[in-house]
C-alpha cells in the first residue's frame, strides 16, 4: 500500500515527467497533510485549462449565461470528469486506483488513452481523506 508521502512524491514526479499533468495543492487535512488535485488532459487542453475553467464557471449559473452562449460553451470545451478517491480509510483500493489512473493518463500511448485526453479533462483527487487512509 502506498502511504500519503509516497503518493505526494509520486504525483510530483509524474507532473515533472509528463506534459499531460498539472498538480494543484488545494489545502491541508485536519492532521496537516497537504491535499492535491491532479488535472490530466492533452497538452493542448492543459494549456487552455484556465479558459476551460472560466467557461465552466459561466455554465454554473444560468441566470448570467444566455442559452445561446451556453450552447457555444458546451460545444467548445471538453467535459470534465472528477474522480474522488480515498474518501474513507478503509478504501485502500481507491487510493491505489487513483494513482494507477493518473499513471495511465500521464504515460499511456494507446488509442483509448489518447482519445480520453483529447476529449476530456480528468481531475483526480487521489486522497480526499488522507488522514483516514494514513491511519489504515
PDB file of C-alpha atoms in Angstrom:
ATOM      1  CA  UNK A   1       0.000   0.000   0.000  1.00  0.00           C
ATOM      2  CA  UNK A   2       1.123   3.497  -0.814  1.00  0.00           C
ATOM      3  CA  UNK A   3       1.201   5.954   2.057  1.00  0.00           C
ATOM      4  CA  UNK A   4       0.444   9.657   1.741  1.00  0.00           C
ATOM      5  CA  UNK A   5       4.050  10.883   1.481  1.00  0.00           C
ATOM      6  CA  UNK A   6       4.810   8.307  -1.209  1.00  0.00           C
ATOM      7  CA  UNK A   7       1.746   9.471  -3.136  1.00  0.00           C
ATOM      8  CA  UNK A   8       2.840  13.129  -2.900  1.00  0.00           C
ATOM      9  CA  UNK A   9       6.308  12.257  -4.155  1.00  0.00           C
ATOM     10  CA  UNK A  10       4.845  10.161  -6.959  1.00  0.00           C
ATOM     11  CA  UNK A  11       2.376  12.737  -8.266  1.00  0.00           C
ATOM     12  CA  UNK A  12       5.051  15.436  -8.243  1.00  0.00           C
ATOM     13  CA  UNK A  13       7.402  13.199 -10.234  1.00  0.00           C
ATOM     14  CA  UNK A  14       4.574  12.335 -12.614  1.00  0.00           C
ATOM     15  CA  UNK A  15       3.930  16.029 -13.203  1.00  0.00           C
ATOM     16  CA  UNK A  16       7.616  16.688 -13.876  1.00  0.00           C
ATOM     17  CA  UNK A  17       7.782  13.822 -16.371  1.00  0.00           C
ATOM     18  CA  UNK A  18       4.557  14.441 -18.313  1.00  0.00           C
ATOM     19  CA  UNK A  19       3.141  17.430 -20.169  1.00  0.00           C
ATOM     20  CA  UNK A  20      -0.334  15.960 -19.561  1.00  0.00           C
ATOM     21  CA  UNK A  21      -0.364  16.544 -15.787  1.00  0.00           C
ATOM     22  CA  UNK A  22      -0.855  19.568 -13.582  1.00  0.00           C
ATOM     23  CA  UNK A  23      -0.720  19.214  -9.783  1.00  0.00           C
ATOM     24  CA  UNK A  24      -2.749  21.673  -7.713  1.00  0.00           C
ATOM     25  CA  UNK A  25      -2.396  21.887  -3.935  1.00  0.00           C
ATOM     26  CA  UNK A  26      -5.831  22.796  -2.612  1.00  0.00           C
ATOM     27  CA  UNK A  27      -5.479  22.629   1.152  1.00  0.00           C
ATOM     28  CA  UNK A  28      -4.463  20.652   4.185  1.00  0.00           C
ATOM     29  CA  UNK A  29      -6.187  17.927   6.115  1.00  0.00           C
ATOM     30  CA  UNK A  30      -7.011  18.179   9.812  1.00  0.00           C
ATOM     31  CA  UNK A  31      -3.693  16.444  10.544  1.00  0.00           C
ATOM     32  CA  UNK A  32      -1.891  18.910   8.225  1.00  0.00           C
ATOM     33  CA  UNK A  33      -1.297  16.616   5.276  1.00  0.00           C
ATOM     34  CA  UNK A  34      -1.183  18.539   2.026  1.00  0.00           C
ATOM     35  CA  UNK A  35      -4.057  17.735  -0.317  1.00  0.00           C
ATOM     36  CA  UNK A  36      -3.765  17.753  -4.103  1.00  0.00           C
ATOM     37  CA  UNK A  37      -5.754  17.545  -7.291  1.00  0.00           C
ATOM     38  CA  UNK A  38      -4.281  16.134 -10.464  1.00  0.00           C
ATOM     39  CA  UNK A  39      -5.534  17.676 -13.684  1.00  0.00           C
ATOM     40  CA  UNK A  40      -4.904  15.400 -16.662  1.00  0.00           C
ATOM     41  CA  UNK A  41      -5.580  16.295 -20.281  1.00  0.00           C
ATOM     42  CA  UNK A  42      -3.904  16.554 -23.652  1.00  0.00           C
ATOM     43  CA  UNK A  43      -1.119  19.163 -23.700  1.00  0.00           C
ATOM     44  CA  UNK A  44      -3.388  21.422 -25.801  1.00  0.00           C
ATOM     45  CA  UNK A  45      -6.300  21.182 -23.362  1.00  0.00           C
ATOM     46  CA  UNK A  46      -3.987  21.561 -20.377  1.00  0.00           C
ATOM     47  CA  UNK A  47      -2.547  24.728 -21.936  1.00  0.00           C
ATOM     48  CA  UNK A  48      -6.044  26.227 -22.023  1.00  0.00           C
ATOM     49  CA  UNK A  49      -7.188  24.932 -18.649  1.00  0.00           C
ATOM     50  CA  UNK A  50      -7.908  28.431 -17.326  1.00  0.00           C
ATOM     51  CA  UNK A  51     -10.129  29.145 -20.343  1.00  0.00           C
ATOM     52  CA  UNK A  52     -11.952  25.853 -19.729  1.00  0.00           C
ATOM     53  CA  UNK A  53     -12.357  26.662 -16.019  1.00  0.00           C
ATOM     54  CA  UNK A  54     -13.800  30.102 -16.768  1.00  0.00           C
ATOM     55  CA  UNK A  55     -16.188  28.658 -19.361  1.00  0.00           C
ATOM     56  CA  UNK A  56     -17.466  26.044 -16.907  1.00  0.00           C
ATOM     57  CA  UNK A  57     -17.938  28.759 -14.304  1.00  0.00           C
ATOM     58  CA  UNK A  58     -20.220  30.611 -16.748  1.00  0.00           C
ATOM     59  CA  UNK A  59     -22.299  27.456 -17.153  1.00  0.00           C
ATOM     60  CA  UNK A  60     -22.746  27.143 -13.394  1.00  0.00           C
ATOM     61  CA  UNK A  61     -25.277  29.972 -13.184  1.00  0.00           C
ATOM     62  CA  UNK A  62     -27.955  30.065 -15.903  1.00  0.00           C
ATOM     63  CA  UNK A  63     -29.070  33.493 -14.677  1.00  0.00           C
ATOM     64  CA  UNK A  64     -25.916  35.072 -16.125  1.00  0.00           C
ATOM     65  CA  UNK A  65     -25.430  32.955 -19.257  1.00  0.00           C
ATOM     66  CA  UNK A  66     -27.889  33.116 -22.135  1.00  0.00           C
ATOM     67  CA  UNK A  67     -28.883  29.768 -23.707  1.00  0.00           C
ATOM     68  CA  UNK A  68     -27.056  30.625 -26.954  1.00  0.00           C
ATOM     69  CA  UNK A  69     -23.820  31.346 -25.090  1.00  0.00           C
ATOM     70  CA  UNK A  70     -24.231  28.198 -23.003  1.00  0.00           C
ATOM     71  CA  UNK A  71     -24.580  26.110 -26.173  1.00  0.00           C
ATOM     72  CA  UNK A  72     -21.467  27.733 -27.670  1.00  0.00           C
ATOM     73  CA  UNK A  73     -19.514  26.968 -24.480  1.00  0.00           C
ATOM     74  CA  UNK A  74     -20.749  23.373 -24.409  1.00  0.00           C
ATOM     75  CA  UNK A  75     -19.616  22.854 -27.991  1.00  0.00           C
ATOM     76  CA  UNK A  76     -16.197  24.481 -27.491  1.00  0.00           C
ATOM     77  CA  UNK A  77     -14.856  22.921 -24.295  1.00  0.00           C
ATOM     78  CA  UNK A  78     -14.235  19.343 -23.232  1.00  0.00           C
ATOM     79  CA  UNK A  79     -16.330  17.897 -20.421  1.00  0.00           C
ATOM     80  CA  UNK A  80     -14.686  17.430 -17.034  1.00  0.00           C
ATOM     81  CA  UNK A  81     -14.573  14.108 -15.182  1.00  0.00           C
ATOM     82  CA  UNK A  82     -13.986  14.273 -11.421  1.00  0.00           C
ATOM     83  CA  UNK A  83     -12.609  11.180  -9.671  1.00  0.00           C
ATOM     84  CA  UNK A  84     -12.682  11.421  -5.894  1.00  0.00           C
ATOM     85  CA  UNK A  85     -10.532   8.680  -4.360  1.00  0.00           C
ATOM     86  CA  UNK A  86      -9.778   7.554  -0.802  1.00  0.00           C
ATOM     87  CA  UNK A  87     -12.796   9.097   0.905  1.00  0.00           C
ATOM     88  CA  UNK A  88     -12.570   6.595   3.739  1.00  0.00           C
ATOM     89  CA  UNK A  89      -9.517   4.987   5.316  1.00  0.00           C
ATOM     90  CA  UNK A  90     -10.938   1.530   4.764  1.00  0.00           C
ATOM     91  CA  UNK A  91     -10.966   2.137   0.989  1.00  0.00           C
ATOM     92  CA  UNK A  92      -7.370   1.224   0.275  1.00  0.00           C
ATOM     93  CA  UNK A  93      -8.116   0.251  -3.320  1.00  0.00           C
ATOM     94  CA  UNK A  94      -9.493   3.703  -4.232  1.00  0.00           C
ATOM     95  CA  UNK A  95      -6.237   5.406  -3.242  1.00  0.00           C
ATOM     96  CA  UNK A  96      -4.199   2.957  -5.332  1.00  0.00           C
ATOM     97  CA  UNK A  97      -6.611   3.155  -8.278  1.00  0.00           C
ATOM     98  CA  UNK A  98      -6.297   6.951  -8.323  1.00  0.00           C
ATOM     99  CA  UNK A  99      -2.536   6.650  -8.603  1.00  0.00           C
ATOM    100  CA  UNK A 100      -2.771   3.975 -11.313  1.00  0.00           C
ATOM    101  CA  UNK A 101      -5.333   6.001 -13.283  1.00  0.00           C
ATOM    102  CA  UNK A 102      -3.044   9.033 -13.115  1.00  0.00           C
ATOM    103  CA  UNK A 103      -0.152   6.965 -14.456  1.00  0.00           C
ATOM    104  CA  UNK A 104      -2.218   5.580 -17.338  1.00  0.00           C
ATOM    105  CA  UNK A 105      -3.394   9.036 -18.377  1.00  0.00           C
ATOM    106  CA  UNK A 106       0.062  10.590 -17.962  1.00  0.00           C
ATOM    107  CA  UNK A 107       2.026   7.906 -19.793  1.00  0.00           C
ATOM    108  CA  UNK A 108      -0.360   5.794 -21.866  1.00  0.00           C
ATOM    109  CA  UNK A 109       0.184   5.815 -25.615  1.00  0.00           C
ATOM    110  CA  UNK A 110      -2.724   3.594 -26.651  1.00  0.00           C
ATOM    111  CA  UNK A 111      -5.573   4.947 -28.765  1.00  0.00           C
ATOM    112  CA  UNK A 112      -8.139   4.822 -25.939  1.00  0.00           C
ATOM    113  CA  UNK A 113      -5.960   6.904 -23.589  1.00  0.00           C
ATOM    114  CA  UNK A 114      -5.147   9.441 -26.304  1.00  0.00           C
ATOM    115  CA  UNK A 115      -8.867   9.739 -27.097  1.00  0.00           C
ATOM    116  CA  UNK A 116      -9.740  10.330 -23.431  1.00  0.00           C
ATOM    117  CA  UNK A 117      -7.100  13.049 -23.124  1.00  0.00           C
ATOM    118  CA  UNK A 118      -8.186  14.815 -26.322  1.00  0.00           C
ATOM    119  CA  UNK A 119     -11.881  14.820 -25.417  1.00  0.00           C
ATOM    120  CA  UNK A 120     -11.989  15.113 -21.640  1.00  0.00           C
ATOM    121  CA  UNK A 121     -10.316  16.879 -18.748  1.00  0.00           C
ATOM    122  CA  UNK A 122      -9.847  14.442 -15.862  1.00  0.00           C
ATOM    123  CA  UNK A 123      -9.450  15.720 -12.320  1.00  0.00           C
ATOM    124  CA  UNK A 124      -8.304  13.163  -9.762  1.00  0.00           C
ATOM    125  CA  UNK A 125      -8.431  13.806  -6.057  1.00  0.00           C
ATOM    126  CA  UNK A 126      -6.171  10.914  -5.073  1.00  0.00           C
ATOM    127  CA  UNK A 127      -6.798  11.321  -1.343  1.00  0.00           C
ATOM    128  CA  UNK A 128      -9.973  13.135  -0.315  1.00  0.00           C
ATOM    129  CA  UNK A 129      -9.315  11.876   3.232  1.00  0.00           C
ATOM    130  CA  UNK A 130      -5.548  11.394   3.611  1.00  0.00           C
ATOM    131  CA  UNK A 131      -5.669  11.212   7.416  1.00  0.00           C
ATOM    132  CA  UNK A 132      -8.031   8.260   7.458  1.00  0.00           C
ATOM    133  CA  UNK A 133      -6.070   6.500   4.713  1.00  0.00           C
ATOM    134  CA  UNK A 134      -2.768   7.023   6.530  1.00  0.00           C
ATOM    135  CA  UNK A 135      -4.130   5.525   9.751  1.00  0.00           C
ATOM    136  CA  UNK A 136      -5.329   2.442   7.900  1.00  0.00           C
TER     137      UNK A 136
END
